[in-house]
Amino acid sequence: MTLVQAINNALDIKLAEDESVVVYGEDVGVEGGVFRVTEGLQKKHGVERVFDSPLAESAIVGAALGMAVSGLRPIVELQFDGFTYPAFNQIVSHVARIHNRSRGLFKAPMVIRFPYGGGINALEHHSESPEALYAHIPGLKVVIPSTPHDAKGLMISAIESDDPVIFMEPKRIYRAIKQEVAEGKFTIPIGKAKVLNEGTDVTVVAFGAMIRECQKAMVMTKEAGISMELIDLRTIYPIDKETIINSVKKTGKIVIVAEAPISFSVGSELVAIVNEEAFLHLEAPPKRVMGFDTIVPLAKGESFYIISPERIFYEIERTVNF
Amino acid sequence: MIFDEFDPKEDKIFRLIDNEGQVLNASLMPDLDDEIIVKAYKEMLFARVADEMAVSYQRQGRMYTYPPNMGQEAIAVAAGLVIRHEDWLVPVFRELGTWLAKGVSLKEIFLYYMGNEAGSNFKNAHHVLPFSIPIASQVQHAVGIGYSIKLKKIDEVAFTFVGDGGTSEGDFSEALNFAGVWQVPVVFTIQNNQYAISVPVRSQTKSINLAIKSYAFGIPGIKVDGNDFFAMFLAYKEALEYARAGNGSVLIEALTYRKGSHTTSDDPTKYRDKGEETEWAKADPIIRLKKYMDHKGIWKEDETALIEQYRTEVDKQFEEAEHFTPYQLEDVFQHTYVDMPDDLRRQKLEYEQFLTWKENRK
């Protein structure tokens, strides 16, 4: 399965299993979404539960909150990362807060899913990585899968979560990776990172599409005789501090790879965590390999912005040799 | 349906009694028992008393910022009479009479304005969402609730409110558009109280009225005299029936006047003139209904004694709120997530350790 098929499969399973689940957003019905993530679901589950909404991100999310408090489990698609901002008020002011505001009387069991990140030569506002924006908001959970298997298991967990989940899909690897994914239902817990490769010289933390780039860089580190531990964060919030700290205690070095602008980012948070919890184990300054604090360039300039395996290897080697 | 007869395009206002409480259109007067009318009057009076006292508590420094409801009681009480137990209320903060009708207690309302979220847990009120502070954002929630109702094929309707200022927000238009397309059972009320804080409605819109906005979204709209209890009651009754029958949403513009300030933090003398206030005072919903009852001879109670009784009741509830369990550290953390992340537990624990240290230091 591809990542697209895995998410589709997760939605299909939950739609079949739980009649309170509804899937909607612009284009998700007939067309199956701009990336075809919801393809075929309307035909199978009907126009009342899988449907096209008018184009208005704030109302897509605002209405979903109304559905969630009244007993449904809406899964909404916002078409691109840069299009989530019109819905920001609803997400921050209501989705993230209704449980707290009502002192537990109302919950918002809903999933806001959208493709994110660069590397597909897209238009402006189609290549952004706003995970830190959402991870910073108390009340939200933020999930980013990097493989089809994880995408399925995490999506099922997200739908079953009684807390609202921002589910960011790395569009660049939507179809780039194929993997055997178990049929039927399984879940992957939200809030748990995964050690993809054990190593002793350096801890590399990444998520989403950057995992694949880190794996390519790992081929180079192997050749260079560097033993690299690769961790896939999988959930941005709640962040799995334990796995990161344990790894850094072992390796003494950390390199963080992510596409978003470097300042005030997930990378910043990880450096802070490592400094607070494993400071005396550090043998080199933590390094963030991340996007510039610039607007993501359009296609012709994207190659400067996008993080390549070479750049990852370059920074890993410098950190290891510090 | 009265919605057909009072076309917002012609800027007609649906009104049943005048400022003197005289019936203007007997054929349309809702068939209400005298007891119901008396009950409505008492609820409006209670809301007014509670509101006046709330402002006074705030002035005494016993409560934080409070948004007065004075002058808008006919809308809230009429909605409160029509809205059923199973219907949803998605409020702003100027529908005191409707919340009370839905089972929210004054104590809870006071508690909220004392800065305690515990006031937003309307546990005895069925299907009432907490107050929404970001303008117009709540109307979208009503649309989502409407979708739930439609999907589950249950007999419920969502009532939601927005101010005249809120109609300028994108969320208002988005919600009405969704409501129209999805054909969901939502009754939208614009409480046009003439001002959005200090900005008059004429600086808010170029539309001839606010009800006409319904045209853009393909749903019925009507402009109603919001200080006329009977007109509001009939509009709500028909709106409820229309929505229940599966026809979709309606938009009611309730023309009213905010007698007090926007909240206790602003000063209406800076942006309103006395002449306007005097003119609107003649249309006061409570005085009008009282005059109507006097004409019909159905009011027999001692109003002074009643107000005294209400004041005692309001005071009692206020004091209960004042003596509510003090805010605990637990209250800060408990409800941010249904499933609390370990890190939040740790943040709380660290703060508790600090408190212990502080205590031992004394």
XYZ file of C-alpha atoms in Angstrom:
684
model
C 0.000 0.000 0.000
C 0.969 3.616 -0.486
C 0.469 6.185 2.252
C -2.601 7.436 0.394
C -4.079 3.942 0.279
C -3.239 3.311 3.922
C -5.094 6.402 5.107
C -7.965 5.578 2.799
C -8.038 2.100 4.300
C -8.061 3.491 7.857
C -10.957 5.819 7.027
C -12.805 2.991 5.329
C -12.431 0.720 8.367
C -13.653 3.369 10.789
C -16.527 4.438 8.552
C -17.663 0.817 8.400
C -17.211 0.186 12.096
C -18.558 3.380 13.656
C -21.628 5.067 12.253
C -20.793 8.310 14.043
C -17.779 8.801 11.771
C -18.248 11.301 8.937
C -15.709 12.459 6.377
C -16.031 15.755 4.565
C -14.287 18.722 3.059
C -13.916 20.378 -0.301
C -13.667 17.744 -3.072
C -13.485 14.695 -0.785
C -16.692 13.109 -2.087
C -17.026 12.591 -5.815
C -13.401 13.223 -6.638
C -11.969 11.586 -3.542
C -9.857 14.560 -2.539
C -7.196 16.393 -4.483
C -4.763 13.615 -3.604
C -7.437 10.884 -3.824
C -7.066 9.996 -0.161
C -10.829 9.595 0.194
C -11.395 7.966 -3.180
C -14.229 5.473 -3.281
C -15.401 6.194 0.249
C -18.477 8.124 -0.797
C -19.602 5.340 -3.089
C -19.176 2.825 -0.301
C -20.487 4.773 2.687
C -22.986 7.146 1.112
C -23.290 10.853 0.493
C -24.538 11.590 3.986
C -21.334 10.368 5.639
C -18.742 11.181 2.988
C -19.439 14.447 1.278
C -18.263 17.592 -0.409
C -18.694 20.745 1.585
C -18.658 24.292 0.315
C -15.207 25.826 0.200
C -14.624 27.580 3.513
C -11.970 26.255 5.853
C -13.239 28.047 8.930
C -16.733 26.621 8.487
C -15.410 23.149 7.654
C -13.669 23.072 11.021
C -16.293 25.097 12.903
C -19.111 22.845 11.748
C -17.013 19.801 12.628
C -16.781 21.071 16.169
C -20.571 21.286 16.283
C -20.790 17.724 14.994
C -18.227 16.526 17.509
C -19.994 18.007 20.527
C -23.266 16.511 19.361
C -22.072 12.945 19.016
C -20.354 12.539 15.669
C -16.681 11.881 14.951
C -15.939 14.132 12.010
C -12.779 13.768 9.957
C -12.253 16.855 7.871
C -9.841 17.432 5.049
C -8.268 20.824 4.518
C -6.716 20.776 1.103
C -3.262 22.111 1.873
C -1.081 23.153 4.779
C -1.213 26.820 3.790
C -5.007 26.685 3.625
C -5.392 25.736 7.268
C -4.824 29.319 8.387
C -8.362 30.529 7.627
C -9.491 27.820 10.075
C -6.922 28.754 12.684
C -9.397 30.677 14.810
C -11.791 27.734 14.971
C -8.969 25.305 15.746
C -7.358 27.411 18.441
C -10.362 29.173 19.933
C -12.825 26.304 19.933
C -11.587 22.873 18.867
C -8.657 22.960 21.257
C -10.651 24.489 24.091
C -14.188 23.181 24.218
C -13.344 20.377 26.632
C -11.571 22.729 28.980
C -14.095 25.526 28.605
C -17.016 23.253 29.385
C -15.074 21.611 32.217
C -15.317 18.245 30.531
C -18.984 18.468 29.573
C -18.243 18.573 25.832
C -15.519 16.806 23.915
C -14.167 17.390 20.424
C -13.352 13.927 19.049
C -12.387 15.049 15.583
C -9.540 14.753 13.129
C -8.334 17.623 10.967
C -6.231 16.116 8.250
C -4.200 17.880 5.602
C -1.222 17.246 3.347
C 1.856 19.225 4.298
C 5.444 19.910 3.316
C 7.375 20.708 0.178
C 9.072 18.912 -2.640
C 6.247 18.571 -5.135
C 6.810 21.769 -7.141
C 3.548 23.209 -5.930
C 2.052 26.678 -5.939
C 2.528 29.118 -3.086
C 0.842 28.092 0.194
C 1.070 24.414 -0.810
C 4.419 23.457 0.718
C 4.351 24.536 4.321
C 5.088 22.712 7.561
C 3.015 24.304 10.298
C 3.339 21.488 12.867
C 4.882 23.747 15.518
C 1.939 26.154 15.261
C -0.496 23.409 16.144
C 1.745 21.567 18.596
C 2.003 24.834 20.530
C -1.738 24.948 21.139
C -2.836 23.300 24.390
C -5.684 20.890 23.774
C -4.531 19.570 20.411
C -2.637 16.447 19.488
C -0.454 16.576 16.391
C 0.407 13.435 14.460
C 2.685 12.976 11.433
C 3.216 9.517 9.959
C 6.175 8.632 7.782
C 5.127 5.250 6.419
C 1.917 3.651 5.136
C 1.844 1.252 8.091
C 2.142 4.065 10.614
C -0.304 6.224 8.705
C -2.982 3.567 9.009
C -2.405 2.741 12.648
C -2.047 6.349 13.705
C -5.113 7.432 11.741
C -7.267 4.820 13.430
C -5.953 5.988 16.820
C -6.613 9.605 15.828
C -10.222 8.844 14.900
C -10.719 6.983 18.172
C -9.116 9.747 20.235
C -11.537 11.755 22.343
C -9.168 14.691 21.984
C -8.920 16.568 18.687
C -6.071 15.475 16.438
C -4.261 17.482 13.778
C -3.177 14.795 11.316
C -0.513 16.051 8.927
C 0.210 13.934 5.890
C 3.620 14.221 4.178
C 2.359 14.768 0.648
C 5.773 14.272 -0.880
C 5.736 10.590 0.068
C 2.008 10.043 -0.477
C 2.831 7.620 -3.283
C 6.609 7.405 -3.089
C 6.672 4.557 -0.602
C 4.975 1.196 -0.952
C 4.790 -1.117 1.984
C 2.988 -4.234 3.140
C 0.280 -3.036 5.483
C -1.785 -5.451 7.526
C -5.421 -5.848 6.477
C -8.003 -5.073 9.090
C -7.842 -2.881 12.104
C -4.756 -2.097 14.142
C -3.685 0.973 16.047
C -0.442 2.731 16.831
C -0.484 4.746 20.035
C -0.350 8.519 19.732
C 2.592 9.961 21.651
C 5.119 7.209 21.013
C 8.194 7.673 18.853
C 9.828 4.770 17.066
C 13.494 3.873 16.898
C 13.966 2.937 13.255
C 17.639 2.162 13.479
C 19.771 1.602 16.540
C 23.158 3.272 16.679
C 25.745 4.549 19.110
C 27.419 7.635 17.607
C 24.580 10.060 17.030
C 20.840 10.369 17.489
C 18.958 11.652 14.467
C 15.361 12.671 15.062
C 12.995 13.347 12.182
C 9.402 12.812 11.108
C 7.218 12.774 8.032
C 8.917 12.974 4.649
C 12.279 13.691 6.279
C 12.511 10.116 7.537
C 13.075 8.920 4.015
C 15.787 11.538 3.463
C 17.430 10.508 6.734
C 17.381 6.884 5.628
C 19.190 7.920 2.455
C 21.690 9.834 4.562
C 22.153 6.712 6.674
C 23.588 4.912 3.676
C 26.295 7.584 3.651
C 26.863 7.460 7.403
C 27.327 3.719 7.174
C 29.948 4.161 4.493
C 31.639 6.760 6.674
C 31.631 4.341 9.601
C 29.152 6.386 11.677
C 26.660 4.438 13.769
C 23.467 6.463 13.536
C 20.391 5.993 15.653
C 17.319 7.118 13.711
C 14.144 8.044 15.570
C 10.813 8.751 13.922
C 8.904 11.113 16.190
C 5.504 10.057 14.738
C 3.636 12.299 17.165
C 4.667 15.933 17.529
C 2.454 16.473 20.574
C 2.452 14.831 23.060
C 6.151 14.533 22.292
C 7.883 11.314 23.349
C 10.626 12.781 25.510
C 11.666 9.459 26.961
C 12.738 7.852 23.712
C 14.727 10.946 22.703
C 16.416 11.384 26.071
C 17.347 7.713 26.372
C 18.890 7.806 22.935
C 20.872 10.982 23.583
C 22.121 9.562 26.868
C 23.506 6.698 24.824
C 24.947 8.611 21.858
C 25.759 11.983 23.412
C 24.853 13.723 20.169
C 21.658 14.818 18.463
C 20.755 16.058 15.006
C 17.189 17.068 14.295
C 15.867 17.081 10.754
C 12.644 18.828 9.794
C 11.329 20.926 6.920
C 9.783 23.779 8.869
C 11.496 27.130 9.480
C 14.141 26.571 12.121
C 13.233 29.229 14.687
C 10.628 28.425 17.357
C 10.185 25.005 15.844
C 9.875 21.336 16.811
C 13.652 21.319 16.434
C 13.891 24.118 18.993
C 11.690 22.158 21.363
C 13.811 19.031 21.012
C 16.998 20.969 21.714
C 15.363 22.434 24.805
C 14.261 18.982 25.978
C 17.719 17.534 25.495
C 19.298 20.472 27.324
C 16.893 20.152 30.212
C 17.021 16.401 30.547
C 20.350 15.167 29.201
C 22.649 18.172 29.318
C 25.545 16.393 30.971
C 25.411 13.580 28.434
C 25.951 15.888 25.498
C 29.275 15.620 23.752
C 28.482 18.067 20.956
C 26.083 20.980 20.496
C 22.650 19.777 19.352
C 22.156 20.518 15.661
C 18.986 21.410 13.843
C 18.917 20.715 10.119
C 15.816 22.597 9.163
C 14.213 25.032 6.744
C 15.292 28.666 6.611
C 13.222 31.308 8.360
C 11.918 32.281 4.953
C 8.781 31.779 2.940
C 9.034 28.415 1.181
C 10.364 29.331 -2.286
C 8.379 28.491 -5.391
C 9.447 25.461 -7.408
C 12.529 27.019 -9.016
C 14.026 27.905 -5.672
C 12.783 24.961 -3.669
C 15.948 22.902 -4.099
C 17.774 25.366 -1.830
C 15.111 25.024 0.820
C 14.401 21.317 0.735
C 16.698 19.287 2.946
C 18.734 16.792 0.964
C 20.348 13.581 2.228
C 23.742 15.167 1.507
C 23.001 18.093 3.776
C 21.795 15.750 6.511
C 24.960 13.657 6.177
C 27.100 16.803 6.153
C 25.624 18.003 9.456
C 25.734 14.537 11.039
C 29.387 14.159 10.183
C 30.230 17.609 11.616
C 28.339 16.802 14.798
C 29.981 13.409 15.207
C 33.423 14.915 14.599
C 32.864 17.889 16.882
C -45.603 31.543 7.249
C -44.988 35.105 8.421
C -41.559 34.895 6.832
C -43.289 35.103 3.456
C -45.292 38.174 4.391
C -42.468 40.250 5.781
C -39.942 40.441 3.020
C -36.574 41.830 4.158
C -36.133 43.229 0.646
C -38.968 45.667 1.346
C -37.456 46.378 4.775
C -40.714 45.420 6.462
C -40.656 44.918 10.213
C -42.780 42.210 11.760
C -44.446 43.728 14.798
C -47.584 42.776 16.733
C -47.880 45.329 19.522
C -46.867 48.971 19.551
C -44.956 50.862 22.193
C -48.185 51.401 24.119
C -48.900 47.697 24.224
C -51.770 48.048 21.732
C -52.310 45.138 19.363
C -51.465 46.075 15.793
C -52.449 42.902 14.051
C -54.990 40.815 15.937
C -55.192 38.118 13.278
C -51.540 37.258 13.735
C -51.397 37.422 17.522
C -50.100 34.106 18.859
C -52.573 32.061 20.773
C -51.029 32.276 24.208
C -52.718 31.628 27.531
C -52.703 34.528 29.977
C -50.567 32.483 32.369
C -47.894 32.084 29.704
C -47.875 35.797 29.033
C -47.560 36.510 32.748
C -44.813 33.908 32.997
C -42.938 35.519 30.109
C -43.265 38.916 31.712
C -41.915 37.598 34.984
C -38.973 35.982 33.225
C -38.162 39.228 31.471
C -38.401 41.093 34.747
C -36.198 38.549 36.488
C -33.604 38.819 33.735
C -33.662 42.614 34.048
C -33.256 42.493 37.821
C -30.459 39.935 37.570
C -28.742 42.030 34.976
C -28.950 45.277 36.916
C -27.592 43.510 39.950
C -24.799 41.886 37.948
C -23.650 45.310 36.791
C -23.770 46.495 40.371
C -21.757 43.497 41.627
C -19.182 44.270 38.962
C -19.055 47.904 40.085
C -18.514 46.691 43.642
C -15.505 44.745 42.452
C -17.107 41.389 43.236
C -17.190 40.231 39.623
C -15.004 40.828 36.549
C -16.184 42.187 33.228
C -19.869 41.528 32.558
C -21.897 42.079 29.350
C -25.324 43.488 30.218
C -28.485 42.113 28.600
C -30.740 45.029 29.506
C -33.247 45.876 26.814
C -32.987 42.592 24.958
C -35.132 40.488 27.259
C -38.037 39.931 24.855
C -35.796 38.101 22.383
C -34.223 35.862 25.003
C -37.448 35.039 26.803
C -39.409 34.389 23.598
C -36.655 32.033 22.428
C -36.631 30.435 25.858
C -40.350 29.715 25.649
C -40.092 28.125 22.215
C -36.839 26.210 22.571
C -37.492 22.662 23.747
C -35.516 20.488 26.155
C -33.980 18.548 23.273
C -33.076 21.602 21.201
C -29.574 23.037 21.261
C -28.604 26.484 22.411
C -25.406 27.889 20.939
C -25.255 31.272 22.606
C -23.144 34.401 22.633
C -23.520 36.281 25.882
C -26.676 38.328 25.623
C -29.374 35.681 25.918
C -29.725 35.494 29.680
C -33.429 34.628 29.523
C -32.822 31.767 27.103
C -30.061 30.224 29.196
C -32.257 30.368 32.260
C -35.071 28.729 30.322
C -32.692 25.959 29.264
C -31.770 25.264 32.857
C -28.533 27.198 33.201
C -28.416 28.717 36.674
C -27.618 32.321 37.480
C -25.023 30.980 39.852
C -23.176 29.375 36.928
C -23.369 32.538 34.883
C -22.015 34.593 37.758
C -19.303 32.040 38.397
C -18.148 32.341 34.791
C -17.961 36.114 35.009
C -16.079 35.768 38.271
C -13.374 34.093 36.217
C -14.074 30.471 37.014
C -14.557 28.037 34.113
C -16.610 25.852 36.411
C -19.426 28.222 35.449
C -19.322 26.868 31.896
C -20.173 23.348 32.890
C -23.923 23.639 32.432
C -24.510 20.195 33.833
C -28.180 20.716 34.594
C -28.933 22.355 31.301
C -29.452 20.060 28.362
C -27.685 20.826 25.088
C -26.289 24.239 25.927
C -22.826 25.160 24.712
C -20.630 27.470 26.760
C -20.432 31.169 25.859
C -18.306 31.936 22.865
C -16.172 35.049 23.011
C -14.628 35.197 19.470
C -17.296 36.997 17.462
C -19.562 34.920 15.176
C -17.412 31.811 15.514
C -20.161 29.984 17.392
C -22.728 30.072 14.582
C -20.697 27.481 12.711
C -20.986 25.110 15.639
C -24.756 25.307 15.391
C -24.496 24.325 11.724
C -22.440 21.259 12.656
C -24.942 20.340 15.329
C -27.630 20.773 12.691
C -25.782 18.298 10.504
C -25.647 15.784 13.359
C -29.377 16.166 13.894
C -30.109 15.679 10.218
C -27.820 12.657 9.916
C -29.311 10.984 12.981
C -32.840 11.879 11.827
C -33.821 13.104 15.273
C -36.305 15.776 16.261
C -33.999 18.543 17.449
C -33.190 22.075 16.333
C -30.149 24.238 17.032
C -30.711 27.863 18.082
C -27.803 30.213 17.707
C -27.265 33.911 18.250
C -24.945 36.555 16.909
C -24.762 40.337 17.277
C -25.085 42.900 14.492
C -21.299 43.310 14.509
C -20.895 39.574 14.107
C -22.609 39.690 10.719
C -19.481 41.364 9.326
C -17.352 38.360 10.222
C -16.532 35.757 7.608
C -17.656 33.007 9.945
C -21.195 34.360 9.851
C -21.386 34.128 6.065
C -19.648 30.767 5.951
C -22.053 29.323 8.497
C -25.154 30.573 6.714
C -23.814 29.283 3.431
C -23.215 25.829 4.891
C -26.608 25.892 6.567
C -28.267 26.711 3.263
C -26.404 24.082 1.258
C -26.747 21.374 3.889
C -30.361 22.308 4.690
C -29.879 21.794 8.415
C -32.291 22.685 11.243
C -30.760 25.866 12.628
C -32.509 29.014 13.799
C -30.120 31.941 13.501
C -30.860 35.110 15.412
C -29.072 38.363 14.821
C -29.551 40.473 17.903
C -29.314 43.829 16.199
C -28.882 45.985 19.277
C -27.581 48.862 17.117
C -23.977 48.813 18.278
C -20.925 46.572 18.118
C -19.205 48.065 21.151
C -19.085 51.642 19.821
C -19.619 51.047 16.109
C -23.205 51.735 14.996
C -24.922 49.303 12.661
C -24.816 51.905 9.867
C -21.025 51.709 9.963
C -21.274 47.944 10.021
C -23.144 47.232 6.811
C -24.381 48.781 3.617
C -27.299 46.319 3.483
C -30.739 47.870 3.992
C -31.130 45.537 6.946
C -29.471 42.425 8.283
C -32.287 39.974 7.586
C -31.768 40.486 3.868
C -28.468 38.635 4.146
C -30.579 35.464 4.184
C -31.203 36.026 0.469
C -27.558 35.433 -0.330
C -27.701 31.990 1.243
C -31.056 30.804 0.026
C -32.829 30.630 3.358
C -35.836 32.567 4.672
C -35.166 35.704 6.643
C -37.282 38.136 8.587
C -36.777 41.418 10.400
C -38.683 41.383 13.655
C -39.270 44.012 16.311
C -37.056 42.426 18.931
C -38.662 44.424 21.702
C -42.071 42.975 20.892
C -42.426 39.756 22.831
C -45.374 38.489 20.767
C -43.697 39.090 17.432
C -40.532 37.365 18.613
C -42.523 34.461 20.008
C -44.396 33.896 16.750
C -41.233 34.233 14.671
C -39.492 31.644 16.815
C -42.474 29.329 16.809
C -42.663 29.368 13.033
C -38.892 29.082 12.714
C -38.864 26.028 14.950
C -41.654 24.377 12.976
C -39.977 25.198 9.681
C -36.663 23.713 10.823
C -38.268 20.641 12.403
C -40.119 19.892 9.204
C -36.782 19.420 7.460
C -36.903 22.649 5.454
C -33.567 23.877 6.740
C -32.486 27.062 8.472
C -33.982 30.502 8.989
C -32.473 33.862 9.819
C -34.198 36.233 12.219
C -33.013 39.770 12.628
C -34.278 40.965 15.995
C -34.288 44.727 16.029
C -33.546 45.889 19.542
C -31.475 48.281 21.598
C -28.754 47.611 24.079
C -29.712 49.817 26.998
C -26.494 49.320 28.866
C -22.905 49.233 27.808
C -21.370 46.526 25.613
C -19.585 45.265 28.695
C -18.877 46.884 32.003
C -15.571 48.001 30.468
C -16.917 50.501 27.957
C -18.733 53.795 28.231
C -21.714 54.270 25.906
C -22.004 57.987 26.735
C -18.993 58.462 24.457
C -20.705 57.096 21.377
C -24.458 57.432 21.971
C -26.565 60.512 22.432
C -29.272 60.909 25.021
C -31.949 61.590 22.418
C -31.458 58.183 20.882
C -31.594 56.495 24.256
C -34.800 58.342 25.152
C -36.369 57.378 21.846
C -35.534 53.695 22.305
C -36.644 53.772 25.945
C -40.195 54.151 24.618
C -39.848 50.765 22.969
C -38.612 48.969 26.094
C -39.838 45.355 25.837
C -40.758 45.038 29.494
C -42.800 48.238 29.637
C -44.574 47.318 26.420
C -45.597 43.887 27.612
C -46.702 45.357 30.942
C -48.889 47.876 29.131
C -50.395 45.064 27.070
C -51.177 43.080 30.213
C -52.675 46.149 31.854
C -54.974 46.697 28.876
C -56.118 43.114 29.147
C -56.239 43.221 32.918
C -54.199 40.077 33.346
C -51.511 41.456 35.636
C -52.611 41.216 39.240
C -49.402 40.932 41.214
C -47.563 43.395 43.388
C -44.590 44.231 41.193
C -42.557 45.933 43.904
C -42.799 42.876 46.115
C -41.949 40.657 43.154
C -38.830 42.653 42.339
C -37.792 42.443 45.986
C -38.243 38.686 45.872
C -36.165 38.509 42.681
C -33.431 40.607 44.220
C -33.217 38.211 47.144
C -33.032 35.264 44.773
C -30.328 36.865 42.639
C -28.348 37.767 45.742
C -28.609 34.219 47.003
C -27.274 32.793 43.751
C -24.546 35.394 43.584
C -23.384 34.563 47.076
C -23.403 30.869 46.254
C -21.137 31.635 43.335
C -18.913 33.775 45.552
C -18.583 30.917 48.011
C -17.925 28.307 45.379
C -14.947 26.023 46.023
C -11.812 28.078 45.383
C -9.982 27.416 42.159
C -7.505 24.572 42.528
C -4.316 23.788 40.639
C -6.107 20.648 39.480
C -8.683 22.836 37.705
C -5.964 24.361 35.526
C -4.773 20.987 34.236
C -7.705 18.636 34.430
C -9.659 19.403 31.282
C -7.123 20.559 28.708
C -7.191 17.022 27.335
C -9.606 14.155 27.847
C -6.524 11.964 27.895
C -3.919 13.992 29.816
C -0.405 13.758 28.376
C 2.271 12.633 30.838
C 4.110 15.878 30.408
C 1.156 17.840 31.741
C 1.099 15.566 34.772
C 4.768 16.314 35.239
C 4.271 20.078 34.921
C 1.620 19.879 37.605
C 3.815 17.745 39.844
C 6.719 20.154 39.526
C 4.477 23.034 40.506
C 3.190 21.077 43.494
C 6.759 20.485 44.589
C 7.382 24.218 44.324
C 4.279 24.888 46.444
C 5.504 22.441 49.080
C 8.885 24.171 49.111
C 7.158 27.551 49.437
C 4.991 26.259 52.281
C 7.958 24.836 54.200
C 9.868 28.065 53.756
C 7.368 30.057 55.831
